[in-house]
PDB file of C-alpha atoms in Angstrom:
ATOM      1  CA  MET A   1      33.399  77.636 -59.421  1.00  0.00           C
ATOM      2  CA  LYS A   2      31.078  75.052 -57.724  1.00  0.00           C
ATOM      3  CA  MET A   3      33.720  72.928 -58.734  1.00  0.00           C
ATOM      4  CA  LYS A   4      36.730  74.189 -57.423  1.00  0.00           C
ATOM      5  CA  LYS A   5      35.516  74.805 -53.720  1.00  0.00           C
ATOM      6  CA  LEU A   6      34.273  71.134 -53.229  1.00  0.00           C
ATOM      7  CA  LEU A   7      37.945  70.412 -54.447  1.00  0.00           C
ATOM      8  CA  THR A   8      39.031  72.728 -52.026  1.00  0.00           C
ATOM      9  CA  VAL A   9      36.948  71.521 -49.544  1.00  0.00           C
ATOM     10  CA  GLY A  10      38.110  67.714 -50.280  1.00  0.00           C
ATOM     11  CA  LEU A  11      41.352  68.489 -49.349  1.00  0.00           C
ATOM     12  CA  VAL A  12      41.506  70.592 -45.774  1.00  0.00           C
ATOM     13  CA  LEU A  13      39.092  67.589 -44.905  1.00  0.00           C
ATOM     14  CA  LEU A  14      41.795  65.598 -46.215  1.00  0.00           C
ATOM     15  CA  PHE A  15      45.341  67.196 -44.676  1.00  0.00           C
ATOM     16  CA  ALA A  16      43.203  68.128 -41.546  1.00  0.00           C
ATOM     17  CA  THR A  17      42.542  64.330 -40.747  1.00  0.00           C
ATOM     18  CA  ALA A  18      45.575  63.206 -41.945  1.00  0.00           C
ATOM     19  CA  PRO A  19      47.576  63.442 -38.501  1.00  0.00           C
ATOM     20  CA  LEU A  20      44.834  61.215 -37.228  1.00  0.00           C
ATOM     21  CA  THR A  21      45.351  58.690 -39.214  1.00  0.00           C
ATOM     22  CA  ALA A  22      48.426  58.259 -38.702  1.00  0.00           C
ATOM     23  CA  GLY A  23      48.705  57.600 -35.209  1.00  0.00           C
ATOM     24  CA  ASP A  24      50.728  56.957 -32.613  1.00  0.00           C
ATOM     25  CA  GLU A  25      53.888  55.471 -32.009  1.00  0.00           C
ATOM     26  CA  ASN A  26      52.780  54.469 -28.500  1.00  0.00           C
ATOM     27  CA  ALA A  27      49.679  52.922 -28.732  1.00  0.00           C
ATOM     28  CA  ALA A  28      51.214  50.574 -30.742  1.00  0.00           C
ATOM     29  CA  ILE A  29      49.609  47.434 -29.954  1.00  0.00           C
ATOM     30  CA  GLU A  30      51.198  43.937 -29.312  1.00  0.00           C
ATOM     31  CA  PRO A  31      50.797  41.577 -32.287  1.00  0.00           C
ATOM     32  CA  ALA A  32      49.517  37.969 -29.648  1.00  0.00           C
ATOM     33  CA  SER A  33      51.720  35.192 -28.906  1.00  0.00           C
ATOM     34  CA  ALA A  34      51.176  32.125 -31.539  1.00  0.00           C
ATOM     35  CA  PRO A  35      49.881  28.628 -29.674  1.00  0.00           C
ATOM     36  CA  GLU A  36      52.004  25.691 -29.083  1.00  0.00           C
ATOM     37  CA  PRO A  37      52.156  23.745 -31.849  1.00  0.00           C
ATOM     38  CA  PRO A  38      50.279  19.990 -31.061  1.00  0.00           C
ATOM     39  CA  ASP A  39      53.063  17.193 -30.893  1.00  0.00           C
ATOM     40  CA  ILE A  40      53.665  15.341 -33.357  1.00  0.00           C
ATOM     41  CA  PRO A  41      51.858  11.573 -33.489  1.00  0.00           C
ATOM     42  CA  PRO A  42      54.042   8.633 -33.526  1.00  0.00           C
ATOM     43  CA  PRO A  43      54.723   6.465 -36.526  1.00  0.00           C
ATOM     44  CA  VAL A  44      51.335   3.286 -36.617  1.00  0.00           C
ATOM     45  CA  GLN A  45      52.978   0.748 -35.069  1.00  0.00           C
ATOM     46  CA  SER A  46      50.518  -1.772 -35.474  1.00  0.00           C
ATOM     47  CA  GLY A  47      52.019  -3.205 -39.059  1.00  0.00           C
ATOM     48  CA  GLU A  48      48.247  -2.630 -41.108  1.00  0.00           C
ATOM     49  CA  ALA A  49      49.332  -1.162 -44.138  1.00  0.00           C
ATOM     50  CA  LEU A  50      47.944   2.356 -45.291  1.00  0.00           C
ATOM     51  CA  GLU A  51      47.288   1.686 -48.556  1.00  0.00           C
ATOM     52  CA  PRO A  52      45.456  -0.983 -50.533  1.00  0.00           C
ATOM     53  CA  GLU A  53      46.692  -3.190 -51.452  1.00  0.00           C
ATOM     54  CA  ILE A  54      46.241  -4.348 -55.650  1.00  0.00           C
ATOM     55  CA  ILE A  55      46.298  -7.315 -57.206  1.00  0.00           C
ATOM     56  CA  ILE A  56      46.825  -6.937 -61.700  1.00  0.00           C
ATOM     57  CA  ARG A  57      46.322 -10.137 -63.156  1.00  0.00           C
ATOM     58  CA  ARG A  58      46.561  -9.683 -67.444  1.00  0.00           C
ATOM     59  CA  THR A  59      44.775 -12.424 -69.580  1.00  0.00           C
ATOM     60  CA  GLU A  60      44.943 -12.238 -73.227  1.00  0.00           C
ATOM     61  CA  ASP A  61      41.819  -9.936 -73.326  1.00  0.00           C
ATOM     62  CA  LYS A  62      41.047  -7.758 -70.512  1.00  0.00           C
ATOM     63  CA  ILE A  63      43.391  -7.178 -67.459  1.00  0.00           C
ATOM     64  CA  ILE A  64      42.216  -6.752 -63.536  1.00  0.00           C
ATOM     65  CA  LYS A  65      42.236  -4.601 -61.118  1.00  0.00           C
ATOM     66  CA  GLU A  66      41.358  -6.357 -57.940  1.00  0.00           C
ATOM     67  CA  TYR A  67      41.646  -3.915 -54.807  1.00  0.00           C
ATOM     68  CA  ARG A  68      41.691  -5.176 -51.221  1.00  0.00           C
ATOM     69  CA  VAL A  69      41.358  -3.290 -47.363  1.00  0.00           C
ATOM     70  CA  GLU A  70      42.253  -5.053 -44.915  1.00  0.00           C
ATOM     71  CA  GLY A  71      42.352  -8.103 -46.316  1.00  0.00           C
ATOM     72  CA  LYS A  72      38.643  -7.823 -47.442  1.00  0.00           C
ATOM     73  CA  LEU A  73      37.693  -6.792 -51.650  1.00  0.00           C
ATOM     74  CA  VAL A  74      36.528  -4.038 -52.249  1.00  0.00           C
ATOM     75  CA  MET A  75      36.290  -2.951 -55.540  1.00  0.00           C
ATOM     76  CA  VAL A  76      37.559  -5.043 -59.219  1.00  0.00           C
ATOM     77  CA  LYS A  77      38.688  -2.962 -61.566  1.00  0.00           C
ATOM     78  CA  ILE A  78      38.575  -4.699 -65.506  1.00  0.00           C
ATOM     79  CA  THR A  79      39.282  -3.501 -68.675  1.00  0.00           C
ATOM     80  CA  PRO A  80      38.625  -4.963 -71.549  1.00  0.00           C
ATOM     81  CA  THR A  81      41.273  -4.177 -74.770  1.00  0.00           C
ATOM     82  CA  VAL A  82      37.819  -3.136 -76.341  1.00  0.00           C
ATOM     83  CA  GLY A  83      35.848  -1.071 -75.056  1.00  0.00           C
ATOM     84  CA  PRO A  84      35.043   0.613 -71.584  1.00  0.00           C
ATOM     85  CA  ALA A  85      36.489   0.063 -67.827  1.00  0.00           C
ATOM     86  CA  TYR A  86      34.205  -1.123 -65.564  1.00  0.00           C
ATOM     87  CA  TYR A  87      33.886  -2.056 -62.313  1.00  0.00           C
ATOM     88  CA  LEU A  88      32.811  -4.111 -59.323  1.00  0.00           C
ATOM     89  CA  LEU A  89      31.939  -2.314 -56.029  1.00  0.00           C
ATOM     90  CA  ASP A  90      30.844  -3.026 -52.866  1.00  0.00           C
ATOM     91  CA  THR A  91      28.431   0.014 -52.317  1.00  0.00           C
ATOM     92  CA  ASP A  92      27.471  -1.910 -48.557  1.00  0.00           C
ATOM     93  CA  GLY A  93      30.323  -3.891 -47.232  1.00  0.00           C
ATOM     94  CA  ASP A  94      28.375  -6.814 -47.448  1.00  0.00           C
ATOM     95  CA  GLY A  95      30.791  -8.952 -49.394  1.00  0.00           C
ATOM     96  CA  GLU A  96      29.413  -8.801 -52.628  1.00  0.00           C
ATOM     97  CA  LEU A  97      30.348  -7.254 -55.250  1.00  0.00           C
ATOM     98  CA  ASP A  98      27.825  -3.988 -57.079  1.00  0.00           C
ATOM     99  CA  ALA A  99      28.372  -4.037 -61.204  1.00  0.00           C
ATOM    100  CA  ARG A 100      29.052  -0.748 -61.810  1.00  0.00           C
ATOM    101  CA  GLU A 101      29.950   1.467 -65.218  1.00  0.00           C
ATOM    102  CA  ASP A 102      31.833   4.199 -66.462  1.00  0.00           C
ATOM    103  CA  ASP A 103      28.300   6.600 -66.988  1.00  0.00           C
ATOM    104  CA  SER A 104      28.198   9.637 -64.812  1.00  0.00           C
ATOM    105  CA  ARG A 105      24.509   9.229 -64.123  1.00  0.00           C
ATOM    106  CA  SER A 106      25.668   6.286 -62.294  1.00  0.00           C
ATOM    107  CA  ALA A 107      28.134   7.978 -60.382  1.00  0.00           C
ATOM    108  CA  SER A 108      28.126   6.319 -56.203  1.00  0.00           C
ATOM    109  CA  ILE A 109      29.069   8.511 -53.801  1.00  0.00           C
ATOM    110  CA  GLN A 110      32.939   8.798 -52.264  1.00  0.00           C
ATOM    111  CA  GLN A 111      32.675   6.461 -49.308  1.00  0.00           C
ATOM    112  CA  TRP A 112      35.779   6.534 -45.973  1.00  0.00           C
ATOM    113  CA  LEU A 113      36.352   4.273 -43.316  1.00  0.00           C
ATOM    114  CA  LEU A 114      37.677   6.626 -40.901  1.00  0.00           C
ATOM    115  CA  PHE A 115      37.754   4.900 -38.157  1.00  0.00           C
ATOM    116  CA  SER A 116      36.304   0.681 -37.222  1.00  0.00           C
ATOM    117  CA  TRP A 117      35.826  -0.895 -33.934  1.00  0.00           C
ATOM    118  CA  ASP A 118      35.982  -5.262 -34.170  1.00  0.00           C
TER     119      ASP A 118
END
């Protein structure tokens, strides 16, 4: 009996508040207009390569890939015919390559050059 009373009161409240939630059509809010998109920047005119230059050399026992950015050697990947590949990286930009093996314990943090000035 108590359950029927609660159900009846609940349904009455639901139907009584339904017109309030429907809202008034005259009170509709206009959506804000989207701002104009920015102009597309012009293409690069400097002639500099946006991707690294890769030189691949093959020998009898290994494949050597040299990665250069703006003419500077930044990484060398050496893939021997037997065994895992290993890398020589210039991690601090001093011109000397540092050895690195494919080992997660010696993983280096990814670093990108975003801007540079002469």
